[in-house]
Amino acid sequence: MLGSTITRTPNRWLMLAISMFAQLAATVFTNAAPALIPNLHFERGLSLSQAGMIAAAPLAGTMCTLIIWGAIVDRIGERISLLIGLSMLAVSAAAAALAGSLVWLAVLLFVGGAAGASSNSASGRVVSGWFPPQRRGMAMGIRQTAQPLGVGLTAVLVPNLVEARGLTVTLLTVAGVCAVAAVLVAALILDPPRPSVAEARRDGHSDNPYRGDRRLLRIHAVSIALTVPQQTAWTYMLVWLIATQHWSTAAASALVGASQLCSALSRVGAGIWSDRIGSRLRPIRYFAFGSAIAMGGLAALSGTPLALTFMVVASIVAVAHNGLAFTAVAEIAGPHWSGRAMGAQNTGQSLTATAVPPIMGAVIAAAGYPIAFAIAGCCALLAVPVVPTAPPRSPERVTT
């Protein structure tokens, strides 16, 4: 029975669905903490600063271990890495629910975030490994929707649950979601086939894809630059609609939610497009240029009715490249380095996403929204020439 389990060819769509659920579970855990701020502030008596520090603990844990988990995935494989990470995540969430002090709550949230980082590289590797190159862009685009969907689910579930049933029940529910993901991984996920080092070399992958090849570094840089307009639009869209367009909070929230859904769908569309034209990198360049135009138009027309169109377009176009960049990194790095490369990709984006909101907030306070939007547009424009050009034998046609 064990032998047949190992040798059977799985349903790739099932692998995609479970990988998505694993990423969604980690996203729910990470984003549950910020949703606890009202409870920590009003019910536990913490200042907003103290509550914010606790809320940031999972993200801090994730950023500290993304590359480490990538190396672990490269060494021991996707299934075991996911199983270990999700199991630790479930245990951390359950322990946090029963924590006797706020210090222990923060520590356990940090540990959970560190464990949940396993899903970033491992689930991406499962998808890129089981899908052929001509469908990989679409599959990775679908997989990337797990993050906005997880954010949306958390926004609906956690605030209402913590208000109705309290912190303990809420974190136990999150632990349950993570435990279900771990069980599904243990029962159904199979590691994709991985060629030997010698075979990988014959396919054009070196022992260290960063040595003598700047394409990965350039993709990392492009993603960091494009995170600036993405985070600027996502962070300040709500308050911008209320302050400058004079929308009600309910209407503004509805538009933000609809834009998030469109952003998720844009990643799938971008992946399908890249599969059809046989390139990940060319669409990234177009999206970078489109993001620059959208943010530039927003800066020039901020405060006018036309600015609304540019804001919606900017919030969608700026994130459409994410799945493509992640796929390109996996394909260029090859089967023995893609875990670490995807970890580095996520680390750069996470650090930038953490820095952008306070920096742009200071810019808006000092100089206004148009200047902040113009800076974000300039970052996108600078990314355009940095996007690497695929060589004649494109790594996008190499099976990882």
Coordinates of C-alpha atoms in Angstrom, one line a residue:
M1 CA 0.0 0.0 0.0
L2 CA 2.8 2.4 0.9
G3 CA 4.6 1.7 -2.4
S4 CA 1.5 2.4 -4.5
T5 CA 1.0 5.6 -2.6
I6 CA 4.5 6.8 -3.4
T7 CA 4.5 5.8 -7.1
R8 CA 1.1 6.9 -8.1
T9 CA 0.7 10.1 -10.1
P10 CA -1.6 12.4 -8.2
N11 CA -4.3 14.7 -9.5
R12 CA -2.4 18.0 -10.0
W13 CA -5.6 20.0 -9.3
L14 CA -5.9 18.3 -5.9
M15 CA -2.3 19.2 -5.2
L16 CA -3.1 22.8 -6.1
A17 CA -6.2 22.9 -3.9
I18 CA -4.4 21.5 -0.8
S19 CA -1.4 23.8 -1.4
M20 CA -3.8 26.8 -1.6
F21 CA -5.5 25.7 1.6
A22 CA -2.1 25.4 3.4
Q23 CA -1.2 28.9 2.3
L24 CA -4.7 30.2 3.3
A25 CA -4.3 28.7 6.8
A26 CA -1.0 30.4 7.3
T27 CA -2.5 33.7 6.1
V28 CA -5.4 33.4 8.4
F29 CA -3.1 32.9 11.4
T30 CA -0.8 35.8 10.4
N31 CA -3.7 38.2 9.7
A32 CA -5.8 37.1 12.7
A33 CA -3.4 39.0 15.1
P34 CA -4.1 42.5 13.7
A35 CA -7.9 41.7 13.9
L36 CA -7.4 41.2 17.7
I37 CA -6.3 44.8 18.3
P38 CA -9.7 46.0 19.4
N39 CA -10.0 43.2 21.9
L40 CA -6.5 43.7 23.2
H41 CA -7.0 47.5 23.4
F42 CA -10.5 47.7 24.9
E43 CA -10.9 44.4 26.8
R44 CA -7.3 43.8 27.9
G45 CA -6.4 47.5 28.5
L46 CA -3.3 47.6 26.2
S47 CA -2.3 50.8 24.5
L48 CA -2.7 50.8 20.7
S49 CA 1.1 50.7 20.5
Q50 CA 1.3 47.7 22.7
A51 CA -1.5 45.9 20.9
G52 CA 0.2 46.8 17.6
M53 CA 3.4 45.1 18.7
I54 CA 1.6 41.9 19.6
A55 CA -0.3 42.1 16.3
A56 CA 3.0 42.4 14.4
A57 CA 4.5 39.3 16.1
P58 CA 3.4 36.7 13.5
L59 CA 4.7 38.8 10.5
A60 CA 8.0 39.3 12.3
G61 CA 8.3 35.5 12.8
T62 CA 7.5 34.9 9.2
M63 CA 10.1 37.3 7.9
C64 CA 12.8 35.8 10.1
T65 CA 12.4 32.3 8.7
L66 CA 11.3 32.5 5.0
I67 CA 14.8 31.8 3.7
I68 CA 15.4 29.2 6.4
W69 CA 12.3 27.3 5.4
G70 CA 13.3 27.6 1.8
A71 CA 16.5 25.8 2.6
I72 CA 14.7 23.1 4.5
V73 CA 12.3 22.5 1.6
D74 CA 15.3 22.2 -0.7
R75 CA 16.8 19.6 1.6
I76 CA 13.9 17.4 2.9
G77 CA 11.1 18.1 0.4
E78 CA 7.7 19.8 0.3
R79 CA 5.4 17.5 2.0
I80 CA 7.4 17.0 5.2
S81 CA 8.2 20.7 5.4
L82 CA 4.5 21.6 5.1
L83 CA 3.5 19.0 7.6
I84 CA 6.1 20.2 10.2
G85 CA 5.3 23.9 9.6
L86 CA 1.5 23.5 9.7
S87 CA 1.6 21.2 12.8
M88 CA 3.8 23.8 14.6
L89 CA 1.4 26.5 13.5
A90 CA -1.7 24.6 14.9
V91 CA 0.1 24.0 18.2
S92 CA 1.2 27.6 18.5
A93 CA -2.3 28.9 17.8
A94 CA -3.8 26.5 20.4
A95 CA -1.1 27.4 23.0
A96 CA -1.7 31.1 22.3
A97 CA -5.4 30.6 23.0
L98 CA -4.5 29.3 26.4
A99 CA -1.6 31.7 27.1
G100 CA -1.7 33.0 30.7
S101 CA 0.0 36.3 29.9
L102 CA 0.3 38.8 27.0
V103 CA 4.0 38.2 26.8
W104 CA 3.5 34.5 26.1
L105 CA 0.7 35.4 23.7
A106 CA 3.2 37.6 21.7
V107 CA 5.9 34.9 21.9
L108 CA 3.6 32.2 20.6
L109 CA 2.3 34.4 17.8
F110 CA 5.9 35.0 16.8
V111 CA 6.6 31.2 16.8
G112 CA 3.5 30.5 14.8
G113 CA 4.4 33.1 12.2
A114 CA 7.9 31.5 12.0
A115 CA 6.3 28.1 11.5
G116 CA 3.8 29.3 9.0
A117 CA 6.5 30.6 6.7
S118 CA 7.0 27.0 5.6
S119 CA 3.9 27.3 3.4
N120 CA 5.3 30.1 1.3
S121 CA 8.1 28.1 -0.3
A122 CA 6.7 24.5 0.1
S123 CA 3.2 25.1 -1.3
G124 CA 4.7 27.1 -4.2
R125 CA 7.1 24.2 -5.0
V126 CA 4.3 21.6 -4.9
V127 CA 2.4 23.6 -7.6
S128 CA 5.4 24.5 -9.8
G129 CA 6.5 20.8 -9.6
W130 CA 3.3 19.1 -10.5
F131 CA 2.1 21.4 -13.3
P132 CA 3.8 21.5 -16.7
P133 CA 5.3 24.7 -17.9
Q134 CA 2.4 25.4 -20.3
R135 CA 0.0 25.5 -17.3
R136 CA 2.3 26.5 -14.5
G137 CA 1.6 30.2 -14.8
M138 CA -2.1 29.8 -14.4
A139 CA -1.7 27.3 -11.5
M140 CA 0.7 29.6 -9.6
G141 CA -1.7 32.5 -10.3
I142 CA -4.5 30.5 -8.7
R143 CA -2.3 29.5 -5.8
Q144 CA -1.3 33.2 -5.2
T145 CA -5.0 34.0 -4.6
A146 CA -4.8 32.2 -1.3
Q147 CA -3.3 35.2 0.3
P148 CA -6.0 37.8 -0.6
L149 CA -8.7 35.2 0.1
G150 CA -7.1 34.4 3.5
V151 CA -7.0 38.1 4.3
G152 CA -10.7 38.5 3.3
L153 CA -11.7 35.4 5.3
T154 CA -9.9 36.7 8.4
A155 CA -11.5 40.1 8.1
V156 CA -14.9 38.5 8.1
L157 CA -14.3 35.7 10.7
V158 CA -12.0 37.0 13.4
P159 CA -13.4 40.4 14.5
N160 CA -16.9 39.0 14.8
L161 CA -15.8 35.8 16.5
V162 CA -13.6 37.5 19.0
E163 CA -16.4 39.9 19.9
A164 CA -19.0 37.1 20.3
R165 CA -16.9 34.4 21.9
G166 CA -13.7 35.9 23.1
L167 CA -9.9 35.6 22.3
T168 CA -9.6 31.9 23.4
V169 CA -12.3 30.5 21.2
T170 CA -11.1 32.6 18.3
L171 CA -7.5 31.4 18.5
L172 CA -8.7 27.8 18.9
T173 CA -10.7 28.2 15.8
V174 CA -7.6 29.4 13.9
A175 CA -5.7 26.4 15.4
G176 CA -8.4 24.1 14.0
V177 CA -8.1 25.6 10.5
C178 CA -4.3 25.0 10.6
A179 CA -4.8 21.5 12.0
V180 CA -7.2 20.6 9.1
A181 CA -4.6 21.9 6.6
A182 CA -1.9 19.7 8.3
V183 CA -4.1 16.6 8.1
L184 CA -4.9 17.2 4.4
V185 CA -1.2 17.6 3.7
A186 CA -0.3 14.4 5.5
A187 CA -3.0 12.4 3.8
L188 CA -2.9 13.7 0.2
I189 CA 0.2 15.8 -0.7
L190 CA 2.9 14.1 -2.6
D191 CA 6.3 15.6 -3.4
P192 CA 6.7 16.3 -7.1
P193 CA 9.5 14.4 -8.9
R194 CA 12.8 16.1 -8.6
P195 CA 15.7 15.4 -11.0
S196 CA 19.1 14.6 -9.7
V197 CA 21.8 17.3 -9.4
A198 CA 23.4 16.0 -12.6
E199 CA 20.1 16.1 -14.5
A200 CA 19.4 19.6 -13.3
R201 CA 22.8 20.7 -14.5
R202 CA 22.1 19.2 -17.9
D203 CA 18.9 21.2 -18.0
G204 CA 20.9 24.4 -17.5
H205 CA 20.5 24.8 -13.7
S206 CA 23.8 25.5 -11.8
D207 CA 24.6 24.5 -8.3
N208 CA 24.0 28.1 -7.2
P209 CA 21.7 30.0 -9.6
Y210 CA 22.8 33.4 -8.2
R211 CA 26.4 32.8 -9.2
G212 CA 27.2 34.3 -12.6
D213 CA 23.5 35.0 -13.3
R214 CA 21.8 38.2 -12.2
R215 CA 18.2 37.3 -13.3
L216 CA 17.1 36.2 -9.9
L217 CA 18.5 39.3 -8.2
R218 CA 16.8 41.5 -10.8
I219 CA 13.4 39.7 -10.3
H220 CA 13.8 40.2 -6.5
A221 CA 14.5 43.9 -7.1
V222 CA 11.6 44.3 -9.5
S223 CA 9.2 42.8 -7.0
I224 CA 10.5 45.0 -4.2
A225 CA 10.0 48.1 -6.4
L226 CA 6.4 47.0 -7.3
T227 CA 5.5 46.3 -3.7
V228 CA 5.7 50.1 -3.1
P229 CA 2.7 51.0 -5.4
Q230 CA 0.9 47.9 -4.3
Q231 CA 1.1 48.6 -0.6
T232 CA 0.5 52.3 -1.1
A233 CA -2.7 51.7 -2.9
W234 CA -3.9 48.9 -0.6
T235 CA -3.0 50.7 2.6
Y236 CA -4.4 54.1 1.9
M237 CA -7.2 53.5 -0.6
L238 CA -9.9 53.4 2.1
V239 CA -8.9 56.6 3.8
W240 CA -8.2 58.3 0.5
L241 CA -11.7 57.5 -0.7
I242 CA -13.2 59.0 2.5
A243 CA -11.0 62.0 2.8
T244 CA -10.7 63.2 -0.8
Q245 CA -13.6 61.6 -2.6
H246 CA -16.0 62.1 0.3
W247 CA -17.3 58.5 0.2
S248 CA -19.0 56.9 3.2
T249 CA -17.1 54.3 5.2
A250 CA -19.5 51.6 4.0
A251 CA -19.2 52.5 0.4
A252 CA -15.4 52.8 0.5
S253 CA -15.1 49.5 2.3
A254 CA -17.2 47.8 -0.4
L255 CA -15.0 49.2 -3.2
V256 CA -11.8 48.1 -1.4
G257 CA -13.2 44.6 -1.0
A258 CA -14.2 44.5 -4.6
S259 CA -10.8 45.7 -5.7
Q260 CA -9.2 42.9 -3.6
L261 CA -11.3 40.3 -5.4
C262 CA -10.3 41.8 -8.7
S263 CA -6.7 41.8 -7.6
A264 CA -6.9 38.0 -6.9
L265 CA -8.4 37.4 -10.3
S266 CA -5.8 39.5 -12.0
R267 CA -3.1 37.0 -10.8
V268 CA -4.9 34.1 -12.4
G269 CA -5.4 36.1 -15.7
A270 CA -1.7 37.1 -15.7
G271 CA -0.7 33.4 -15.3
I272 CA -2.9 32.3 -18.2
W273 CA -1.5 35.0 -20.3
S274 CA 2.1 34.0 -19.5
D275 CA 1.3 30.4 -20.4
R276 CA -0.1 31.3 -23.7
I277 CA 2.9 33.5 -24.8
G278 CA 5.5 31.3 -23.2
S279 CA 7.0 34.0 -21.0
R280 CA 6.8 35.1 -17.4
L281 CA 9.1 38.0 -17.7
R282 CA 7.5 40.0 -20.6
P283 CA 4.1 40.4 -18.8
I284 CA 5.9 41.5 -15.6
R285 CA 7.5 44.3 -17.6
Y286 CA 4.0 45.3 -19.0
F287 CA 2.5 45.3 -15.5
A288 CA 5.3 47.4 -14.1
F289 CA 4.8 50.0 -16.9
G290 CA 1.0 49.9 -16.3
S291 CA 1.4 50.4 -12.6
A292 CA 3.6 53.4 -13.3
I293 CA 1.0 54.9 -15.5
A294 CA -1.8 54.2 -13.1
M295 CA 0.0 55.7 -10.1
G296 CA 1.1 58.7 -12.2
G297 CA -2.4 59.3 -13.3
L298 CA -3.6 59.0 -9.8
A299 CA -1.0 61.6 -8.6
A300 CA -1.9 64.0 -11.4
L301 CA -5.7 63.7 -10.9
S302 CA -5.9 63.1 -7.2
G303 CA -8.9 64.9 -5.8
T304 CA -10.9 64.7 -9.0
P305 CA -13.5 62.1 -10.0
L306 CA -11.2 60.6 -12.6
A307 CA -8.7 59.7 -9.9
L308 CA -11.1 57.0 -8.8
T309 CA -10.5 55.0 -12.0
F310 CA -6.8 55.2 -11.6
M311 CA -6.9 54.1 -8.0
V312 CA -8.9 51.0 -8.8
V313 CA -6.6 50.2 -11.7
A314 CA -3.5 50.8 -9.6
S315 CA -4.7 48.5 -6.9
I316 CA -5.2 45.7 -9.4
V317 CA -2.3 46.1 -11.8
A318 CA 0.3 46.5 -9.1
V319 CA -0.3 43.0 -7.8
A320 CA -0.9 41.1 -11.0
H321 CA 2.8 40.3 -11.4
N322 CA 3.2 38.5 -8.1
G323 CA 2.4 35.0 -9.3
L324 CA 4.5 35.5 -12.4
A325 CA 7.5 36.6 -10.4
F326 CA 7.1 33.7 -8.0
T327 CA 6.9 31.2 -10.9
A328 CA 9.9 32.7 -12.7
V329 CA 12.0 32.5 -9.6
A330 CA 11.1 28.8 -9.2
E331 CA 11.9 28.0 -12.8
I332 CA 15.1 29.9 -13.0
A333 CA 16.4 28.7 -9.6
G334 CA 15.7 25.1 -10.5
P335 CA 14.6 22.1 -8.4
H336 CA 17.5 22.2 -5.9
W337 CA 17.5 25.9 -5.1
S338 CA 13.9 27.2 -5.7
G339 CA 13.0 26.9 -2.0
R340 CA 15.7 29.3 -1.0
A341 CA 15.1 31.6 -4.0
M342 CA 11.4 31.8 -3.2
G343 CA 12.2 32.4 0.4
A344 CA 14.4 35.3 -0.6
Q345 CA 11.7 36.6 -2.9
N346 CA 9.1 36.6 -0.1
T347 CA 11.6 38.2 2.4
G348 CA 12.3 41.2 0.2
Q349 CA 8.6 41.8 -0.5
S350 CA 7.6 41.3 3.2
L351 CA 10.3 43.8 4.4
T352 CA 9.2 46.3 1.8
A353 CA 5.5 45.8 2.6
T354 CA 6.3 46.4 6.3
A355 CA 8.2 49.7 5.6
V356 CA 5.9 51.2 3.0
P357 CA 2.8 52.1 5.2
P358 CA 4.7 54.2 7.8
I359 CA 6.9 55.9 5.2
M360 CA 4.1 56.8 2.9
G361 CA 2.0 57.8 5.8
A362 CA 4.7 60.3 6.8
V363 CA 4.9 61.5 3.1
I364 CA 1.1 62.0 2.9
A365 CA 1.1 63.9 6.2
A366 CA 3.9 66.2 5.1
A367 CA 3.2 66.7 1.4
G368 CA -0.2 65.2 0.5
Y369 CA -1.5 62.2 -1.4
P370 CA -0.3 63.2 -4.9
I371 CA 3.3 63.3 -3.9
A372 CA 3.1 59.8 -2.2
F373 CA 1.4 58.4 -5.3
A374 CA 4.0 60.0 -7.6
I375 CA 6.8 58.4 -5.6
A376 CA 5.1 55.0 -5.8
G377 CA 4.7 55.5 -9.6
C378 CA 8.4 56.3 -9.9
C379 CA 9.3 53.1 -8.1
A380 CA 7.2 51.2 -10.6
L381 CA 8.8 53.0 -13.5
L382 CA 12.3 52.2 -12.3
A383 CA 11.3 48.5 -12.2
V384 CA 10.6 48.4 -16.0
P385 CA 14.2 48.3 -17.3
V386 CA 15.2 46.0 -14.4
V387 CA 13.0 43.1 -15.6
P388 CA 15.4 40.6 -17.1
T389 CA 15.2 39.4 -20.6
A390 CA 14.9 35.6 -21.0
P391 CA 17.7 33.9 -22.9
P392 CA 17.0 32.0 -26.1
R393 CA 16.6 28.8 -24.1
S394 CA 14.1 30.1 -21.7
P395 CA 14.0 28.5 -18.2
E396 CA 10.3 28.9 -18.4
R397 CA 10.4 25.7 -20.6
V398 CA 12.4 23.7 -18.1
T399 CA 10.4 21.4 -15.9
T400 CA 11.1 22.0 -12.2

